[in-house]
XYZ file of C-alpha atoms in Angstrom:
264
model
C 77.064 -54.977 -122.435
C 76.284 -51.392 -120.688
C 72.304 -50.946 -120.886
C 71.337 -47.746 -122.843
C 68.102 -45.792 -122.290
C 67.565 -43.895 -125.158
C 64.729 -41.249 -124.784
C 63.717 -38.975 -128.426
C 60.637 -37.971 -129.272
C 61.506 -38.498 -132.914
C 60.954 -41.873 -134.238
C 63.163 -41.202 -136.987
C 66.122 -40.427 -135.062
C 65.399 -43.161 -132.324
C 65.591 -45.272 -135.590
C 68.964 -43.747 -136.698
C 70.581 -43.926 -133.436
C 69.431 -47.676 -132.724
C 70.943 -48.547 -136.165
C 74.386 -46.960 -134.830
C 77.176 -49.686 -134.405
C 79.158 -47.351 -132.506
C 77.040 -48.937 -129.598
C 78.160 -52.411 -129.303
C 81.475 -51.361 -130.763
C 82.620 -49.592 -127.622
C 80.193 -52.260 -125.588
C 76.990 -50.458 -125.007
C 73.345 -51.717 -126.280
C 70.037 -49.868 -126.563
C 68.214 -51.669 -124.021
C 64.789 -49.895 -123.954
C 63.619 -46.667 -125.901
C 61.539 -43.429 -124.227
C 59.383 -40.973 -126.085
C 59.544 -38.201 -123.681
C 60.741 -37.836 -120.377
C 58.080 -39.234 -118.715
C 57.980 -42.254 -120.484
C 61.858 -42.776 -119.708
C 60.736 -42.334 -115.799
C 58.086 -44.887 -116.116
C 60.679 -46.921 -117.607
C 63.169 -46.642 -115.299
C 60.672 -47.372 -112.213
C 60.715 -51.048 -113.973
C 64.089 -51.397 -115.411
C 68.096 -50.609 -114.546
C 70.400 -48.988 -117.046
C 73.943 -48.207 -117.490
C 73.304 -44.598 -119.500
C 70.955 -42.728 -120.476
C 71.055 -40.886 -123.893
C 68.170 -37.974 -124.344
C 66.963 -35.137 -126.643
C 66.759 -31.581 -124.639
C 63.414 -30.824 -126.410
C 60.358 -33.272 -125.804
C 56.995 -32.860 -124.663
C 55.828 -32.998 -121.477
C 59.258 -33.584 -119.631
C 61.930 -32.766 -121.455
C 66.075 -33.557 -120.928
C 66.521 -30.774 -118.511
C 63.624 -31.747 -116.338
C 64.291 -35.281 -116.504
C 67.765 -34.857 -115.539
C 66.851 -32.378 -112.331
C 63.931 -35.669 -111.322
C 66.760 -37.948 -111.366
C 68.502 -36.091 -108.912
C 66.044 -35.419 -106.677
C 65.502 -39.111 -106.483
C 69.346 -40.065 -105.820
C 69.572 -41.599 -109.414
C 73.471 -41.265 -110.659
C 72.844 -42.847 -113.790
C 75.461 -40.757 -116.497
C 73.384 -38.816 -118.872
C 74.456 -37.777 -122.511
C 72.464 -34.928 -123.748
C 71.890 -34.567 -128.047
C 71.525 -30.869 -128.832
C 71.634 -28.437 -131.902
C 73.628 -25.888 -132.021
C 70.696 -23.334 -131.115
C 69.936 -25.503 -128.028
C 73.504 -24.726 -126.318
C 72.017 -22.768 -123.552
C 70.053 -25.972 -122.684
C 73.066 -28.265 -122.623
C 75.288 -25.803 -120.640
C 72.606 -25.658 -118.404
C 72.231 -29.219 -118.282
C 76.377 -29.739 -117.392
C 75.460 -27.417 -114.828
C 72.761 -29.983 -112.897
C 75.095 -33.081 -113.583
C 74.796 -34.494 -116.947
C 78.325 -35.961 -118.182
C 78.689 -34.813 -121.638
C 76.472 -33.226 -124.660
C 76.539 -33.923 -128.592
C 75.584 -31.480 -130.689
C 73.334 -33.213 -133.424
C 73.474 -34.364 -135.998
C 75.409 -36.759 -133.678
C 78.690 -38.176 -135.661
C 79.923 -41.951 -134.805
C 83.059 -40.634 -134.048
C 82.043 -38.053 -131.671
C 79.921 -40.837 -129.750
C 82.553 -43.223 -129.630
C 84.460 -40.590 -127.838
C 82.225 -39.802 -125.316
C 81.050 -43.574 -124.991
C 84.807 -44.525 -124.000
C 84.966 -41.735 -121.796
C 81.525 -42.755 -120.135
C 82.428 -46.371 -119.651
C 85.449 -45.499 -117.806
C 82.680 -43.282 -114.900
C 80.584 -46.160 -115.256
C 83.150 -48.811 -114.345
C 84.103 -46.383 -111.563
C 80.877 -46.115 -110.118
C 80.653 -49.975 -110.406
C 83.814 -50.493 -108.566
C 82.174 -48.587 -105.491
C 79.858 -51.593 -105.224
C 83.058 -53.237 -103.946
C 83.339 -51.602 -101.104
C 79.925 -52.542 -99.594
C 80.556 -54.640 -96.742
C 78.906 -58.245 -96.904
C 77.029 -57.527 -93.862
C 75.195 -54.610 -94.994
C 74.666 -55.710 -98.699
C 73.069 -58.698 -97.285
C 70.572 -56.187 -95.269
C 70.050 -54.425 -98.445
C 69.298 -57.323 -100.346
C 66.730 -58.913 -98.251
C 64.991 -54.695 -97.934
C 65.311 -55.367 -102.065
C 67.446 -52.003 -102.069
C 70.330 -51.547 -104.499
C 72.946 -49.178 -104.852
C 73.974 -49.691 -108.245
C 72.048 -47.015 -109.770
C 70.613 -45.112 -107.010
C 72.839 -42.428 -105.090
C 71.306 -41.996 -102.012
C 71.174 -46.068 -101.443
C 74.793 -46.105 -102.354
C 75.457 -43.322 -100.173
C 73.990 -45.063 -97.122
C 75.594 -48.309 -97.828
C 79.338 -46.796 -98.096
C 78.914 -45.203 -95.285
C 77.564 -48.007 -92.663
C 79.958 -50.077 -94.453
C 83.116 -47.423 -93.879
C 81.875 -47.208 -90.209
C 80.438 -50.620 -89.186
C 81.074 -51.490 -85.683
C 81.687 -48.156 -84.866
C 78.603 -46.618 -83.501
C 76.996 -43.653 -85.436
C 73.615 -42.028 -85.668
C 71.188 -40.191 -88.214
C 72.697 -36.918 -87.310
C 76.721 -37.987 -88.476
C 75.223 -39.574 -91.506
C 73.038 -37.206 -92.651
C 75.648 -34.601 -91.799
C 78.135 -36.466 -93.425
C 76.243 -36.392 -97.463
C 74.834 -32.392 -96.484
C 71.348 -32.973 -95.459
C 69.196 -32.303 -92.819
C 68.278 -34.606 -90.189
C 64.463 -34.694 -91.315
C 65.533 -34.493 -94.996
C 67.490 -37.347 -94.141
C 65.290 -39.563 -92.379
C 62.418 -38.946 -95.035
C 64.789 -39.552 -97.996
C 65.641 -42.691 -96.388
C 62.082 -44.185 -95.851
C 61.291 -43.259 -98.964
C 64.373 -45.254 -100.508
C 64.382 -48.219 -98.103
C 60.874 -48.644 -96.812
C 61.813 -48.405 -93.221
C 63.683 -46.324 -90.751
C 67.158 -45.584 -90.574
C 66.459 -46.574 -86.880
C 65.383 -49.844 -87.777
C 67.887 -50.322 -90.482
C 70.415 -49.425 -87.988
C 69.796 -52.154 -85.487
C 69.631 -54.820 -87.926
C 73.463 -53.507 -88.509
C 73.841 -53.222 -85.052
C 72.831 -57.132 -84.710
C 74.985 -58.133 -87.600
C 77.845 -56.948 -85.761
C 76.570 -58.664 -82.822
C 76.243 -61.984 -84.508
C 80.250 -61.450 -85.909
C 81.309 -60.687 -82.132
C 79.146 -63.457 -80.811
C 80.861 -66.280 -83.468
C 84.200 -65.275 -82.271
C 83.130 -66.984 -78.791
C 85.479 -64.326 -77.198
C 82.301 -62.408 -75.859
C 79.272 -62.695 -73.634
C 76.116 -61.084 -74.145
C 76.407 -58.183 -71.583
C 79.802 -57.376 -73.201
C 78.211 -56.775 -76.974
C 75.077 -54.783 -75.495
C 78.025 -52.508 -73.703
C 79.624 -52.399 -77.561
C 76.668 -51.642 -79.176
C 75.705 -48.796 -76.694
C 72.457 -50.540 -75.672
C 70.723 -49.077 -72.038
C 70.678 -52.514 -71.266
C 71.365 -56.320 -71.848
C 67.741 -57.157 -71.779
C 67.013 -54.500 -74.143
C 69.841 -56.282 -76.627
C 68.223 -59.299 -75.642
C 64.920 -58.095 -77.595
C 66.156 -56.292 -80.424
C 68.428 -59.527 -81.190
C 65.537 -61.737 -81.064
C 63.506 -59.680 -83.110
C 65.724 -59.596 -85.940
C 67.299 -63.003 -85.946
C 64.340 -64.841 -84.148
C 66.713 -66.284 -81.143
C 68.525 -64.845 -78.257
C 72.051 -64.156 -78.074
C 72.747 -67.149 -75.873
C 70.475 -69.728 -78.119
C 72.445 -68.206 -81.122
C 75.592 -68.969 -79.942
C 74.927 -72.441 -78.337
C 73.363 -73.532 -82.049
C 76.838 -71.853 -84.398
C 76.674 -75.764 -85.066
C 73.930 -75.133 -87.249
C 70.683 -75.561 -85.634
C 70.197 -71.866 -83.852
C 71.246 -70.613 -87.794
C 68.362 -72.466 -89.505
C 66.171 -71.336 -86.589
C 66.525 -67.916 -86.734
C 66.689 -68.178 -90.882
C 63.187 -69.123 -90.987
C-alpha cells in the first residue's frame, strides 16, 4: 500500500477523508494525519510517505508554504492540494511550485480515484529510478543512512555517481549538472549526507578500486593512475582509511580474510 500523509486542520474532514474507501481501492492508506503544516514537517522528519494530501488554508504553515519547504529541502514527495472554489488562486499557484494535482472540495470519490490512479503511475515512476542506483553507491548510501526514495537532492546525487562511476568527475560537473552553484552545492550536500562530497567521493573512488583490484588484472600504481590520484602512496592512504587495509593486503585476502578485516 502507498503511505498517505494527510494534513487538515479540520477534524471533521480528516474524519471524512480517512473514512474514504477510495484509498485502499486504488491501493493507497492514510498512514499518519497532520493538523497544520508544521505538524506534517515534524512528521515527516520521523516517517516516509508515498503522497501527501493537504488543505491550502491552515494555521501557522499552510499548503502553499509547506509545499515551497519541501522543495527547498529536495523532498519530491507528489502533493494533492483540496481547495474551494474561492481558493483557486492558491491552487494555481500551488501547480506553479510543483504540486501534482488539486481537488476542489467538497472532494468527490470519483474525482480522487482519478487523480489517485494518475498519482500512482508518478509514484511508480519515481520508484523505478531507485533501479538505476548502482550497488556500489547504494551500499555507500546505506551505511551514511541516506535514501533517495523520497528525497530529491539524495536521488539526484546517487543517479548521477551511479550514471558516471568510474569515470572521474568533480563538485563543479555535478553541481553544474542539477543547476546549482558550487557552494550551494557543497552545503546542500552536507546538509543531506552528513559529510563532504569530497569524502563521499573517495569512498566511490575506492569502491571502484576494490572492483578493479578483484579483477586481478591490475596493480596498485595502475588504479591510483585511474583514479587520478598525485600518487600511489597517497591511494595507498585513502584506501586504507576507508576499507581498513592496503590495496596489496586487500587483494592477497579476496579469499576472505582481508574482506572480514577491513569489514570490521
Amino acid at each position: 500500500m502507498y503511505r498517505v500523509l494527510l494534513v487538515e486542520d479540520d477534524a471533521a474532514m480528516r474524519f471524512i477523508y480517512s473514512k474514504m474507501k477510495t484509498w485502499s481501492e486504488c491501493g493507497f492508506t492514510i498512514a499518519a494525519e497532520a493538523t497544520n503544516g508544521k505538524h506534517a514537517l515534524e512528521i515527516l522528519e520521523k516517517q516516509t510517505f508515498d503522497l501527501i494530501f493537504t488543505d491550502i488554508r491552515m494555521p501557522f504553515i499552510d499548503g502553499i508554504e509547506l509545499l515551497r519547504k519541501l522543495a527547498d529541502m529536495g523532498n519530491t514527495i507528489p502533493l494533492i492540494f483540496a481547495s474551494s472554489y474561492d481558493e483557486f488562486e492558491y491552487a494555481r499557484q500551488g501547480l506553479i511550485l510543483g504540486a501534482f494535482d488539486y481537488l476542489l472540495k467538497p472532494v468527490e470519490q470519483k474525482k480522487l480515484q482519478e487523480v489517485l490512479i494518475r498519482v500512482k503511475k508518478r509514484i511508480d515512476e519515481m520508484q523505478s529510478n531507485d533501479n538505476k542506483i548502482g550497488d556500489s553507491v547504494r551500499e555507500i548510501m546505506d551505511d551514511l543512512g541516506v535514501s533517495a526514495d523520497d528525497n530529491k537532492f539524495i536521488a539526484q546525487v546517487a543517479l548521477y555517481s551511479s550514471a558516471h562511476y568510474g569515470e572521474l568527475f568533480s563538485v563543479d560537473d555535478i553541481a553544474e549538472a542539477h543547476g546549482y552553484s558550487k557552494d550551494y552545492f557543497a552545503k546542500l550536500f552536507k546538509q543531506h549526507f552528513g559529510i563532504t562530497f569530497h569524502d563521499f567521493y573517495s569512498k566511490i573512488k575506492i569502491a571502484y578500486a576494490k572492483e578493479l583490484l578483484r579483477t586481478g588484472n591490475y596493480k596498485a600504481y595502475e588504479i591510483s593512475d585511474i583514479l587520478g590520484y598525485s600518487s600511489v602512496d597517497y591511494f595507498t592512504k585513502i584506501f586504507k582509511e576507508i576499507t581498513g587495509v592496503t590495496p596489496s593486503k586487500y587483494k592477497a585476502g579476496l579469499d576472505g580474510t582481508a574482506v572480514k578485516s577491513e569489514e570490521k
